[in-house]
Coordinates of C-alpha atoms in Angstrom, one line a residue:
Chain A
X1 CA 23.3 -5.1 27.2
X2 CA 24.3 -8.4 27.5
X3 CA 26.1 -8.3 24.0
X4 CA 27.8 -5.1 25.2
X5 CA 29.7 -6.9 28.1
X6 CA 30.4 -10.2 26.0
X7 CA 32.4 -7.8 23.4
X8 CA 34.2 -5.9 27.0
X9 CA 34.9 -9.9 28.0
X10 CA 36.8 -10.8 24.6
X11 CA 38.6 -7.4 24.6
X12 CA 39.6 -8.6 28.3
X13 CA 40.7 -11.7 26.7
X14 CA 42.6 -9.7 23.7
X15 CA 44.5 -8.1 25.9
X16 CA 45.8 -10.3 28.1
X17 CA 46.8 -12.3 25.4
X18 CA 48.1 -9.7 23.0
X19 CA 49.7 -7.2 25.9
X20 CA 48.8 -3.4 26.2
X21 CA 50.9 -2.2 22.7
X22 CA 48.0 -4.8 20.7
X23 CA 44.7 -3.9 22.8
X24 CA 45.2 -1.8 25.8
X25 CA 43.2 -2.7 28.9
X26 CA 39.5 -2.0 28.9
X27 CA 39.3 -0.6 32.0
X28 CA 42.5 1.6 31.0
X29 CA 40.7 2.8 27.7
X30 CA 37.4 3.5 30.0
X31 CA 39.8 5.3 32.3
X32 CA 40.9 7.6 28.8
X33 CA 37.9 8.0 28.0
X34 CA 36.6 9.5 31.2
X35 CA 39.5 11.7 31.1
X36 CA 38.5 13.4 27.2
X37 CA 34.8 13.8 28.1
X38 CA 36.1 15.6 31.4
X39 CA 38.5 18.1 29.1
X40 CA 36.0 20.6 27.7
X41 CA 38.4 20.0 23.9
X42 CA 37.8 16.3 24.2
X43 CA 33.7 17.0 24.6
X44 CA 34.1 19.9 21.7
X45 CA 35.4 17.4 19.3
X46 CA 32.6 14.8 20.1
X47 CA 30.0 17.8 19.5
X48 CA 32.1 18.7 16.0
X49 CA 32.1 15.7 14.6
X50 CA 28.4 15.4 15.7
X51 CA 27.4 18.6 14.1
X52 CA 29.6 17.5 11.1
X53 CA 27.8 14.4 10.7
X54 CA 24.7 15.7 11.2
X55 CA 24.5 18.4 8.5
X56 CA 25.9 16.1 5.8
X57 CA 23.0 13.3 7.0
X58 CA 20.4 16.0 7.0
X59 CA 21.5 18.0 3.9
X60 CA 21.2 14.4 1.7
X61 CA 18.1 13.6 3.3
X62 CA 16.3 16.3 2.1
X63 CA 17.8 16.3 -1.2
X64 CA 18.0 12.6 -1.8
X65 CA 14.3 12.4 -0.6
X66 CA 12.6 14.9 -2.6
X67 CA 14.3 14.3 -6.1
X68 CA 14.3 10.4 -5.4
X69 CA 10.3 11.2 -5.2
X70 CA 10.2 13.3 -8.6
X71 CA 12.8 10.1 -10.3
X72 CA 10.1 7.8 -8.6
X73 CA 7.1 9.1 -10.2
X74 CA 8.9 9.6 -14.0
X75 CA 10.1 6.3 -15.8
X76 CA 12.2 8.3 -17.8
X77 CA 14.1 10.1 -14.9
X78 CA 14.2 6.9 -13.0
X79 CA 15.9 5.1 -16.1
X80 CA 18.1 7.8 -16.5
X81 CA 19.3 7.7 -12.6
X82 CA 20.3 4.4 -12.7
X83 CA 23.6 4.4 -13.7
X84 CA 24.1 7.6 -11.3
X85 CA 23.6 5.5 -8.5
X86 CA 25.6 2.9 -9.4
X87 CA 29.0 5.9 -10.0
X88 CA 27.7 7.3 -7.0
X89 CA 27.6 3.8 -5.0
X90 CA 30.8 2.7 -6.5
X91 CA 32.6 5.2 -5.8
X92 CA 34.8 4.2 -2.1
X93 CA 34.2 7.5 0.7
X94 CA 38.2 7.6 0.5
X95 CA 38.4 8.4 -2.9
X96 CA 35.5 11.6 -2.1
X97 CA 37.9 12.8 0.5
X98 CA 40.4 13.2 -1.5
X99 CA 38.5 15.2 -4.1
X100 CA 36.5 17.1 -1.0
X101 CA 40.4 18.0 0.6
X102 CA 40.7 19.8 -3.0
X103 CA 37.5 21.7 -3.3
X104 CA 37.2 22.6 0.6
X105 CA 40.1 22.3 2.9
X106 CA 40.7 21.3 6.1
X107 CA 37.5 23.3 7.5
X108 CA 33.8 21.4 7.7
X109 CA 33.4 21.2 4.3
X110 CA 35.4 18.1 3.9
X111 CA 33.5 16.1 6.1
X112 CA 30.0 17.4 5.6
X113 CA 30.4 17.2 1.9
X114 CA 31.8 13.5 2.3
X115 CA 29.1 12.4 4.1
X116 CA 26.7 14.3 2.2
X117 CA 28.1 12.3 -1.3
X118 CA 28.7 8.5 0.7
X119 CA 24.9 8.8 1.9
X120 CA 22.8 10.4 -0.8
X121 CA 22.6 7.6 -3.6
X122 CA 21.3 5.5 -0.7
X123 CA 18.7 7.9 0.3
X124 CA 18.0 8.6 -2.9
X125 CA 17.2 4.7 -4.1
X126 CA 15.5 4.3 -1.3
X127 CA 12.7 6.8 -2.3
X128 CA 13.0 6.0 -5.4
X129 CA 12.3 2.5 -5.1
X130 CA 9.6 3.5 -2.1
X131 CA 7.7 5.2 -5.1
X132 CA 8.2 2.5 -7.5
X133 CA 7.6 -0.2 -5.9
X134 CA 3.9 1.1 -4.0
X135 CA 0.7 -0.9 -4.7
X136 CA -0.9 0.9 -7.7
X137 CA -4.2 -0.8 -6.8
X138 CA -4.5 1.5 -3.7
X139 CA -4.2 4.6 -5.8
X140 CA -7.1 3.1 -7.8
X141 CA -9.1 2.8 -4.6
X142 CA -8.2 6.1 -3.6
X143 CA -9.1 7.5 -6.9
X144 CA -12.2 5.6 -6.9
X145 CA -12.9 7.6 -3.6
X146 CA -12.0 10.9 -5.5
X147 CA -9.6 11.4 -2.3
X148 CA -7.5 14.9 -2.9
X149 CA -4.1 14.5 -4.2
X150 CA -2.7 15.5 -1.4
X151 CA -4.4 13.3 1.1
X152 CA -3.6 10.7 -1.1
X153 CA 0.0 11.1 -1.1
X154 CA 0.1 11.6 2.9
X155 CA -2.3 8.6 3.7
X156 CA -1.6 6.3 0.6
X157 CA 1.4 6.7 -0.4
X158 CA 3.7 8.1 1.8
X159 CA 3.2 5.0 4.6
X160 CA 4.3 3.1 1.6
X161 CA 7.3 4.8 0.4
X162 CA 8.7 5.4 3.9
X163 CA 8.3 1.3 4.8
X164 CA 11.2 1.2 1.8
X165 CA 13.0 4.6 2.6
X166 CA 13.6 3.6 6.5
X167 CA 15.5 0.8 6.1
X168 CA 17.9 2.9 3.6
X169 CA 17.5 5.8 5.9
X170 CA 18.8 3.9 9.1
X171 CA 22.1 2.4 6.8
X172 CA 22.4 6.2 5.3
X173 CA 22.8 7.4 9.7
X174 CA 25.3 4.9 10.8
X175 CA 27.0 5.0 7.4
X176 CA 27.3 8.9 8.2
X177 CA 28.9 8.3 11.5
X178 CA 31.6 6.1 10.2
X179 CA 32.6 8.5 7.2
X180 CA 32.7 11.3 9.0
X181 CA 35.3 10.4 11.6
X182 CA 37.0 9.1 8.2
X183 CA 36.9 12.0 6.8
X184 CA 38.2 14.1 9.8
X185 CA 40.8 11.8 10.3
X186 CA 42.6 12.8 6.6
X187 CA 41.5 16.4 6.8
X188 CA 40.7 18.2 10.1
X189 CA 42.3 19.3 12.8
X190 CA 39.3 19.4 15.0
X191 CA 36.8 16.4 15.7
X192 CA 36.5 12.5 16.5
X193 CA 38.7 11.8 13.3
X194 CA 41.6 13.8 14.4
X195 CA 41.9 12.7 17.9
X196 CA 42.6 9.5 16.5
X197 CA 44.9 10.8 14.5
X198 CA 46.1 12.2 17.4
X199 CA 46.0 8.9 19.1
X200 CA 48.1 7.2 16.3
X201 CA 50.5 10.0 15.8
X202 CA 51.3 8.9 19.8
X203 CA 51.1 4.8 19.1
X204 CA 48.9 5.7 21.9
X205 CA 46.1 2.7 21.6
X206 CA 44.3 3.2 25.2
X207 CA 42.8 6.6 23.3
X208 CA 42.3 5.0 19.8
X209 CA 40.3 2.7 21.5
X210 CA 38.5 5.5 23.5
X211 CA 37.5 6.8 21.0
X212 CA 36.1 3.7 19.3
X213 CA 34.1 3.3 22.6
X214 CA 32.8 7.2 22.1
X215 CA 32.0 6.2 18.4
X216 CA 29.7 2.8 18.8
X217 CA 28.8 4.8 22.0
X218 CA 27.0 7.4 20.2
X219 CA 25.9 5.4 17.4
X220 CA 23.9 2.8 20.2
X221 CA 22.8 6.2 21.7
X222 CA 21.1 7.1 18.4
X223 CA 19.3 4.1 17.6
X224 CA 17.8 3.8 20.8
X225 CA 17.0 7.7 20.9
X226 CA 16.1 8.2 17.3
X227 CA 15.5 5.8 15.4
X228 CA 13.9 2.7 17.3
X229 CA 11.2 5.3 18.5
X230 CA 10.8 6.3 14.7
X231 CA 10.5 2.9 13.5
X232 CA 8.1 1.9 16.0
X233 CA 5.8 4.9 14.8
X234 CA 5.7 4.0 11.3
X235 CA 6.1 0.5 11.0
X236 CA 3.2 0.1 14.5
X237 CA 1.2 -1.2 12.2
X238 CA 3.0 -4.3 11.2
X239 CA 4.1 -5.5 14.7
X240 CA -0.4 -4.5 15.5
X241 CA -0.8 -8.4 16.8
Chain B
X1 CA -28.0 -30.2 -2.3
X2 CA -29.9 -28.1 0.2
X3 CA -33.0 -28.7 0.3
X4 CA -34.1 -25.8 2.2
X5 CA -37.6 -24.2 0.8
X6 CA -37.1 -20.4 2.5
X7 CA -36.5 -17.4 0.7
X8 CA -32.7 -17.0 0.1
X9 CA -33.1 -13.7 0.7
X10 CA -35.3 -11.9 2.7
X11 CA -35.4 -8.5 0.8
X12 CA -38.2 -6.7 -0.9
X13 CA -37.3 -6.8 -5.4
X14 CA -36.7 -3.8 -6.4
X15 CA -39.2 -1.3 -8.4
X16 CA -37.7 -0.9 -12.2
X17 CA -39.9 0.9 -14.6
X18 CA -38.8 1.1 -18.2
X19 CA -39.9 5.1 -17.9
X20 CA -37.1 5.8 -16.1
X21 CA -33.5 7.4 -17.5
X22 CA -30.4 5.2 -17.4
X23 CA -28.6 6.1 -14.3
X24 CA -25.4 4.7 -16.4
X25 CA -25.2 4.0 -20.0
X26 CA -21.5 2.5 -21.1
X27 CA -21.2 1.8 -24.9
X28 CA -17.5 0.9 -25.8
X29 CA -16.9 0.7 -29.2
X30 CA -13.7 -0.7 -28.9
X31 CA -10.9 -1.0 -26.4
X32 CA -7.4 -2.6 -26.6
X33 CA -4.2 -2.5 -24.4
X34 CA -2.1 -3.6 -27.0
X35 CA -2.5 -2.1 -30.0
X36 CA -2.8 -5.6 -31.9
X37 CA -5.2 -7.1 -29.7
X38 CA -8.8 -6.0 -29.3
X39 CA -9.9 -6.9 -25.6
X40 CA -13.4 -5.4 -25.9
X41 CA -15.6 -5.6 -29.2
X42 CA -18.5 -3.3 -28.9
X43 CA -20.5 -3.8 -26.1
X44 CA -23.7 -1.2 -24.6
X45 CA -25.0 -1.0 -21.4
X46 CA -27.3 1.3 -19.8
X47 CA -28.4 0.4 -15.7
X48 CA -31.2 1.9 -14.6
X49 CA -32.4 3.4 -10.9
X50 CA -32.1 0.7 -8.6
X51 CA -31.7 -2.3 -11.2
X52 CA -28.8 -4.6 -10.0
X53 CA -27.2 -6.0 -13.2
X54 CA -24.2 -8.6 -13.8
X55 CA -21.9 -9.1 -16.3
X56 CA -20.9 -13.3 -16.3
X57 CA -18.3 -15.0 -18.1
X58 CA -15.6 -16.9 -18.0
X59 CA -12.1 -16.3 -16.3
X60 CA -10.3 -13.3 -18.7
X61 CA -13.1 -12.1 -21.1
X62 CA -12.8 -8.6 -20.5
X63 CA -15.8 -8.1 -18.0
X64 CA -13.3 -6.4 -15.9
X65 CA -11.8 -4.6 -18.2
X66 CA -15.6 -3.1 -19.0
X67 CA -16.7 -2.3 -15.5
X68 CA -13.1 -0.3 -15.0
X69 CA -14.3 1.6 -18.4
X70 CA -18.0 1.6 -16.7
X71 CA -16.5 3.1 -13.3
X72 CA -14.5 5.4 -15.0
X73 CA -11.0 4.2 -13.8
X74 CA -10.0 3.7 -17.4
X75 CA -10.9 5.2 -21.1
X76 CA -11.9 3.2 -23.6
X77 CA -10.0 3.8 -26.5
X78 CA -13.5 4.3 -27.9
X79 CA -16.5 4.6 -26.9
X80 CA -18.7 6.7 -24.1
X81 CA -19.6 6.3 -20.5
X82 CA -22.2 8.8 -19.2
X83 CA -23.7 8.1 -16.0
X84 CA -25.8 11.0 -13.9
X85 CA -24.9 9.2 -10.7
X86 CA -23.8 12.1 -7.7
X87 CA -21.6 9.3 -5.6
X88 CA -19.9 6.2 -6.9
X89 CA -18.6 3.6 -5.0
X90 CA -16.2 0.4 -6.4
X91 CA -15.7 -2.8 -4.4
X92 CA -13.0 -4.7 -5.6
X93 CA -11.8 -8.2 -5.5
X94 CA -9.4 -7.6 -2.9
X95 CA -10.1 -5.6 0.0
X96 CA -8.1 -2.7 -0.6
X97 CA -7.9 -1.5 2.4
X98 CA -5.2 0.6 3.6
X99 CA -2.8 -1.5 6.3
X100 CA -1.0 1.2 8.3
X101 CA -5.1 2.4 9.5
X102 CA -7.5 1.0 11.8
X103 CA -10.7 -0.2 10.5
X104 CA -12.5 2.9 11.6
X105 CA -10.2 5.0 9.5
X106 CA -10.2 2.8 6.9
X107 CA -14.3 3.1 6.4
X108 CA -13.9 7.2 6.8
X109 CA -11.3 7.0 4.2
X110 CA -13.8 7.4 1.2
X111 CA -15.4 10.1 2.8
X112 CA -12.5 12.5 2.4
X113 CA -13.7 13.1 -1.8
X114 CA -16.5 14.7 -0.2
X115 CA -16.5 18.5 1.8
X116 CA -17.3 16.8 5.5
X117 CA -15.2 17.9 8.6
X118 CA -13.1 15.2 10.4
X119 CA -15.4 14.9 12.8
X120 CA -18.4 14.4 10.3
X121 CA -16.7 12.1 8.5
X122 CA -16.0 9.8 11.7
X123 CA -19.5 10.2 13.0
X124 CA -20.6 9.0 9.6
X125 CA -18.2 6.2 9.5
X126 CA -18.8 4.9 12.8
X127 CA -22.7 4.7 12.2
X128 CA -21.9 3.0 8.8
X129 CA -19.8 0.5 10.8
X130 CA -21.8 -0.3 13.8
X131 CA -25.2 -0.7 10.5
X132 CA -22.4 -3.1 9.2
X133 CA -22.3 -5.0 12.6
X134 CA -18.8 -4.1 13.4
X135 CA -18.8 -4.3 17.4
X136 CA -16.6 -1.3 19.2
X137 CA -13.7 -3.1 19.7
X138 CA -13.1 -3.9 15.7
X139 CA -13.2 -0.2 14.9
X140 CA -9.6 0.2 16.4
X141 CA -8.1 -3.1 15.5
X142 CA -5.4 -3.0 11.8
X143 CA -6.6 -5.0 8.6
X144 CA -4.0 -7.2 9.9
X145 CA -6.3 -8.9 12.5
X146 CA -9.1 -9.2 11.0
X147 CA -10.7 -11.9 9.0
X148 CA -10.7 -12.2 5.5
X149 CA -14.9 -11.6 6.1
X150 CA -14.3 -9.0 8.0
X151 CA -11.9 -7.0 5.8
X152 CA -13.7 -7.4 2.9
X153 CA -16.9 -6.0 4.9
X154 CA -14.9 -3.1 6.4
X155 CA -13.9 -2.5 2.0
X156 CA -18.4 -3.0 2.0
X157 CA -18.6 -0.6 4.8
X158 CA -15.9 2.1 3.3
X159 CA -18.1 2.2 -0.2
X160 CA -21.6 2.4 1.7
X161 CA -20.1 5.2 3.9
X162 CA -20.8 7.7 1.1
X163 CA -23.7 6.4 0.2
X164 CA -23.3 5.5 -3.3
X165 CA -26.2 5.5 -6.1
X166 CA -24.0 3.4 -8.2
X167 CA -22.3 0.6 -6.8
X168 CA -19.6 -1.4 -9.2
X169 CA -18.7 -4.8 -7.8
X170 CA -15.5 -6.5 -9.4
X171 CA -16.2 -9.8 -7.8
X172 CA -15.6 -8.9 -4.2
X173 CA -17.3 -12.0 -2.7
X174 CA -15.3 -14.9 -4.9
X175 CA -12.7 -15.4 -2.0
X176 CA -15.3 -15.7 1.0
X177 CA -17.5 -18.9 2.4
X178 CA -20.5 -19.1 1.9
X179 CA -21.6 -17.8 4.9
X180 CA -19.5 -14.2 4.8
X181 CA -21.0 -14.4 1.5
X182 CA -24.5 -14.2 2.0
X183 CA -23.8 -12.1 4.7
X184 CA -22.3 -9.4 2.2
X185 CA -25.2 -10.2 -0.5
X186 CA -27.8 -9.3 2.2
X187 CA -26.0 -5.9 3.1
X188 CA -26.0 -5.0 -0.3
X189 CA -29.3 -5.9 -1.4
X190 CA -30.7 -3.6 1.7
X191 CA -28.7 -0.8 0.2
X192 CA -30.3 -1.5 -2.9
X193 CA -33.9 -1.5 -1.5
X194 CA -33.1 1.3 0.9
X195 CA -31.8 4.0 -1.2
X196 CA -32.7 2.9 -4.7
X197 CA -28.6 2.0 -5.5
X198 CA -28.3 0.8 -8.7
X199 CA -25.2 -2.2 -9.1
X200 CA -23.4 -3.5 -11.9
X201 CA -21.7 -6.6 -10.9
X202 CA -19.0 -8.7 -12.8
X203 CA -18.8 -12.4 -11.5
X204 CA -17.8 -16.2 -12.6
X205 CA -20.1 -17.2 -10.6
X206 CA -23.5 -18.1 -12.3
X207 CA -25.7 -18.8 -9.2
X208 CA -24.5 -15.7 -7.5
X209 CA -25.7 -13.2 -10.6
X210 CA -28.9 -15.4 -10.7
X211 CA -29.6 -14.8 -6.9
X212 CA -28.5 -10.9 -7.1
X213 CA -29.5 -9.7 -9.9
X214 CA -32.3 -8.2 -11.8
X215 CA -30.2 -9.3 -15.6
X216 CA -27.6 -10.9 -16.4
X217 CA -25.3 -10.3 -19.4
X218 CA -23.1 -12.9 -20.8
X219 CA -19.9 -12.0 -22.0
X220 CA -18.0 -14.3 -24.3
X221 CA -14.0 -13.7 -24.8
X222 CA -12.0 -13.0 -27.7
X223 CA -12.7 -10.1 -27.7
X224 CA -15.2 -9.7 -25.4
X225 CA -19.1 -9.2 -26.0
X226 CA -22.4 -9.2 -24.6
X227 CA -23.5 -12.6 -26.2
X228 CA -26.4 -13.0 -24.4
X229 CA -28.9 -11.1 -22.3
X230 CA -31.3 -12.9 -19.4
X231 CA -33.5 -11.1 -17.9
X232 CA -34.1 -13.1 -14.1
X233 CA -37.8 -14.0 -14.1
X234 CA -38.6 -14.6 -11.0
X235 CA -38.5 -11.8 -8.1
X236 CA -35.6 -11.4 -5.8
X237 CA -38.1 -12.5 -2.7
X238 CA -39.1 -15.5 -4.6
X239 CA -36.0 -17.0 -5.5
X240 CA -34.9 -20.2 -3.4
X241 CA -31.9 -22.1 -3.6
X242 CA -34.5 -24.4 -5.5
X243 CA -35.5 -22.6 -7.8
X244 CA -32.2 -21.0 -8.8
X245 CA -31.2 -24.5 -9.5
X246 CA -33.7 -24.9 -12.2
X247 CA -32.9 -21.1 -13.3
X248 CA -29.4 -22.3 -14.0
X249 CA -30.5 -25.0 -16.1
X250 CA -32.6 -23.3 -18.4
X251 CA -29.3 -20.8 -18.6
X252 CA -27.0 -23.5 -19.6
X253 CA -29.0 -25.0 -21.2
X254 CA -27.8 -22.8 -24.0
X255 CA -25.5 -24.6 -26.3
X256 CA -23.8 -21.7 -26.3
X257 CA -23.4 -20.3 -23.2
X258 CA -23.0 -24.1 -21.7
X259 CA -19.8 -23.9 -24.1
X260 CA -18.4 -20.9 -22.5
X261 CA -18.1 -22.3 -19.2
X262 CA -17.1 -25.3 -20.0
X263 CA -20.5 -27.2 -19.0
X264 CA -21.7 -29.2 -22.0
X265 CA -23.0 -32.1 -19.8
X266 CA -23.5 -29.9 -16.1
X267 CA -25.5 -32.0 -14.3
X268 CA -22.1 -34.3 -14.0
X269 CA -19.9 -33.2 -11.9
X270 CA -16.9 -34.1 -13.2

């Protein structure tokens, strides 16, 4: 909280240095920003861009989770990936929007699909390398124990895989939430993305930096929602003293 | 040197009659990670009801490597393990215990290879643990805040939980004091007594496998081998720290096994 007023104290600073054009008075951008959550458009685009970021997050969780598992458990497969994720990695979100405006328009598509592509090869090394890098010993013990597969997979070696996958998993969210107002910025007409384009079109910087404000808003909102209460479930354990 | 007189260990020797069938009978005839090098040369074993038997030799042998092949958590690229054991239990060197469960969970673990409800399986466990002397307030607490004694009892209490007729130990007491150590030795030993357990044991330590065990084998490296065979003459309630002293002796005193470990000369210390 603290940090959150020191950052509200420089942009005071900012702008009376730099005048309104540079950084627009906080408490005018506050006043802005009241004003588009009051406007039932202003709270649609929040909840579009929300939904928008969401499905693409979700859709490359699942798929990046359950074949980084199956590359995880095959040395072959997990060879042969390598140099996907590296193309996949290296390849800037900017350059996927421009392909994703090609394939699917200015409708969802373009943004879901970008955030699907910019998140997956993270998600995707991060279950890989969960399964990888697990302590073989335990599976010994476990076998030892003649313990079902299954139960060995939820009690041995999932808590394993997930201590690798969170950290990539929580990078995969907020890197979701920037792409996707990215994305609607080049290609919708509807969301977070295009009321800053909005805001630019106007040279109108007390909304750009609304919107900023919604945008690290939300994203504070769902650490301390979602994932802080996630973390401390399965990583309790390692914080026990 | 202690001079202390009193039993080491207050247990009752076990009964082993030659009548009675190998609960475990290992004979590898050869076994080799790398193709080039031979790790095991052919070695036989069989362990019989209740007999507590170790396997010594120096640091990298293979006497590992044969009680893996023994507890059938790797094949031998030849040779054949038959063993008429129901339940088998392995303690390793490290604890092995799982990190993200409490200690109580940790000791049911095992139990899930059998058909027990959840509720079975913790009733079990938490007997097993409060025999171990685990007090209430343990059974909740992570690996992480335990002792290194206590973890590697709560791995003791996870392989008695199922009651095990063949026990493998893969030197789980070379990283405690002496203390936790005798401790463990006692726990293991009443298992032995009480339900007839037979143990194979791999250690480096020579006065441990002469205070445990009912024979020791003597493995020599390269590649390994049952070089020698010493049958422990004197009963497991007999034995001081004394006496094992002098046991020891007449062991090294062997040319040969002296060489393995290094001990031409032993009674020097350096």
């Amino acid at each position: 909280m603290a940090g959150v007023c020191l950052i509200f104290a420089l942009w005071q600073i900012g702008f009376e240095t730099f005048g309104p054009l540079v950084l627009p008075a906080p408490l005018d951008a506050l006043e802005r920003l009241a004003h588009i959550v009051a406007v039932p458009s202003g709270l649609d685009y929040i909840l579009i861009t929300a939904r928008r970021a969401f499905a693409g997050f979700l859709l490359a969780s699942t798929v990046g989770i359950f074949f980084g598992l199956i590359a995880g458990w095959s040395n072959t497969l997990s060879l042969l990936c390598k140099p996907f994720i590296t193309v996949a990695l290296g390849v800037p979100p900017i350059a996927w929007i421009v392909l994703a405006l090609l394939w699917f328009g200015g409708g969802d598509g373009t943004p879901v699909f970008t955030v699907f592509i910019s998140t997956i090869p993270l998600i995707f090394a991060g279950a890989l390398q969960g399964v990888r890098m697990r302590e073989k010993e335990l599976d010994e013990m476990a076998q030892s124990f003649h313990v079902p597969l299954l139960q060995r997979f939820w009690q041995v070696q999932a808590p394993q895989i997930v201590s690798y996958l969170f950290p990539a998993w929580a990078t995969a969210l907020g890197l979701s939430w920037k792409v996707v107002v990215m994305a609607e910025l080049l290609s919708s007409t509807r969301g977070i993305g295009a009321g800053l384009a909005e805001a630019r079109v106007n040279i109108d910087t007390a909304a750009t930096m609304a919107w900023i404000v919604v945008i690290v808003g939300l994203l504070l909102v769902i650490e301390g929602i979602l994932l802080n209460p996630v973390k401390d479930y399965v990583e309790g354990w390692k914080h026990a003293d | 040197m202690p001079t202390e007189t009193a039993p080491l260990l207050s247990v009752m020797p076990s009964v082993s009659s030659e009548t009675q069938p190998s609960v475990l009978s290992v004979s590898v005839t050869d076994h080799r990670y790398h193709p080039l090098q031979q790790t095991l040369a052919p070695c036989a074993l069989e362990l019989k009801k209740g007999e507590v038997v170790s396997i010594i030799g120096p640091s990298g042998c293979g006497k590992s490597t044969f009680l893996r092949i023994a507890a059938g958590l790797i094949e031998a690229s030849a040779g054949t393990v038959t063993s008429i054991a129901d339940r088998t239990a392995i303690l390793f060197q490290e604890h092995r215990l799982l990190s993200w469960k409490s200690l109580l969970n940790n000791i049911s673990f095992g139990l899930q290879g059998q058909k027990l409800s959840k509720l079975e399986r913790m009733t079990k466990a938490r007997t097993v643990a409060t025999a171990m002397g685990f007090a209430e307030e343990d059974l909740i607490k992570y690996p992480s805040e335990l002792s290194g004694g206590m973890r590697q009892r709560g791995a003791l209490a996870r392989a008695m939980a199922i009651e095990p007729d063949l026990l493998f130990l893969d030197e789980p007491f070379s990283a405690l004091d002496i203390g936790r150590r005798r401790d463990l030795y006692r726990l293991v030993l009443h298992e032995v007594d009480q339900k007839q357990c037979s143990v194979l044991m791999v250690t480096h330590d020579v006065t441990e496998a002469l205070a445990l065990s009912d024979r020791v084998l003597i493995m020599a490296p390269d590649p390994g081998h049952f070089s020698k065979e010493y049958e422990v003459p004197l009963m497991r309630s007999e034995r001081t720290r004394r006496n094992l002293m002098d046991l020891e002796a007449s062991l090294l005193a062997d040319d040969r096994i002296a060489h393995l470990f290094n001990m031409r000369n032993w009674e020097r210390l350096v």
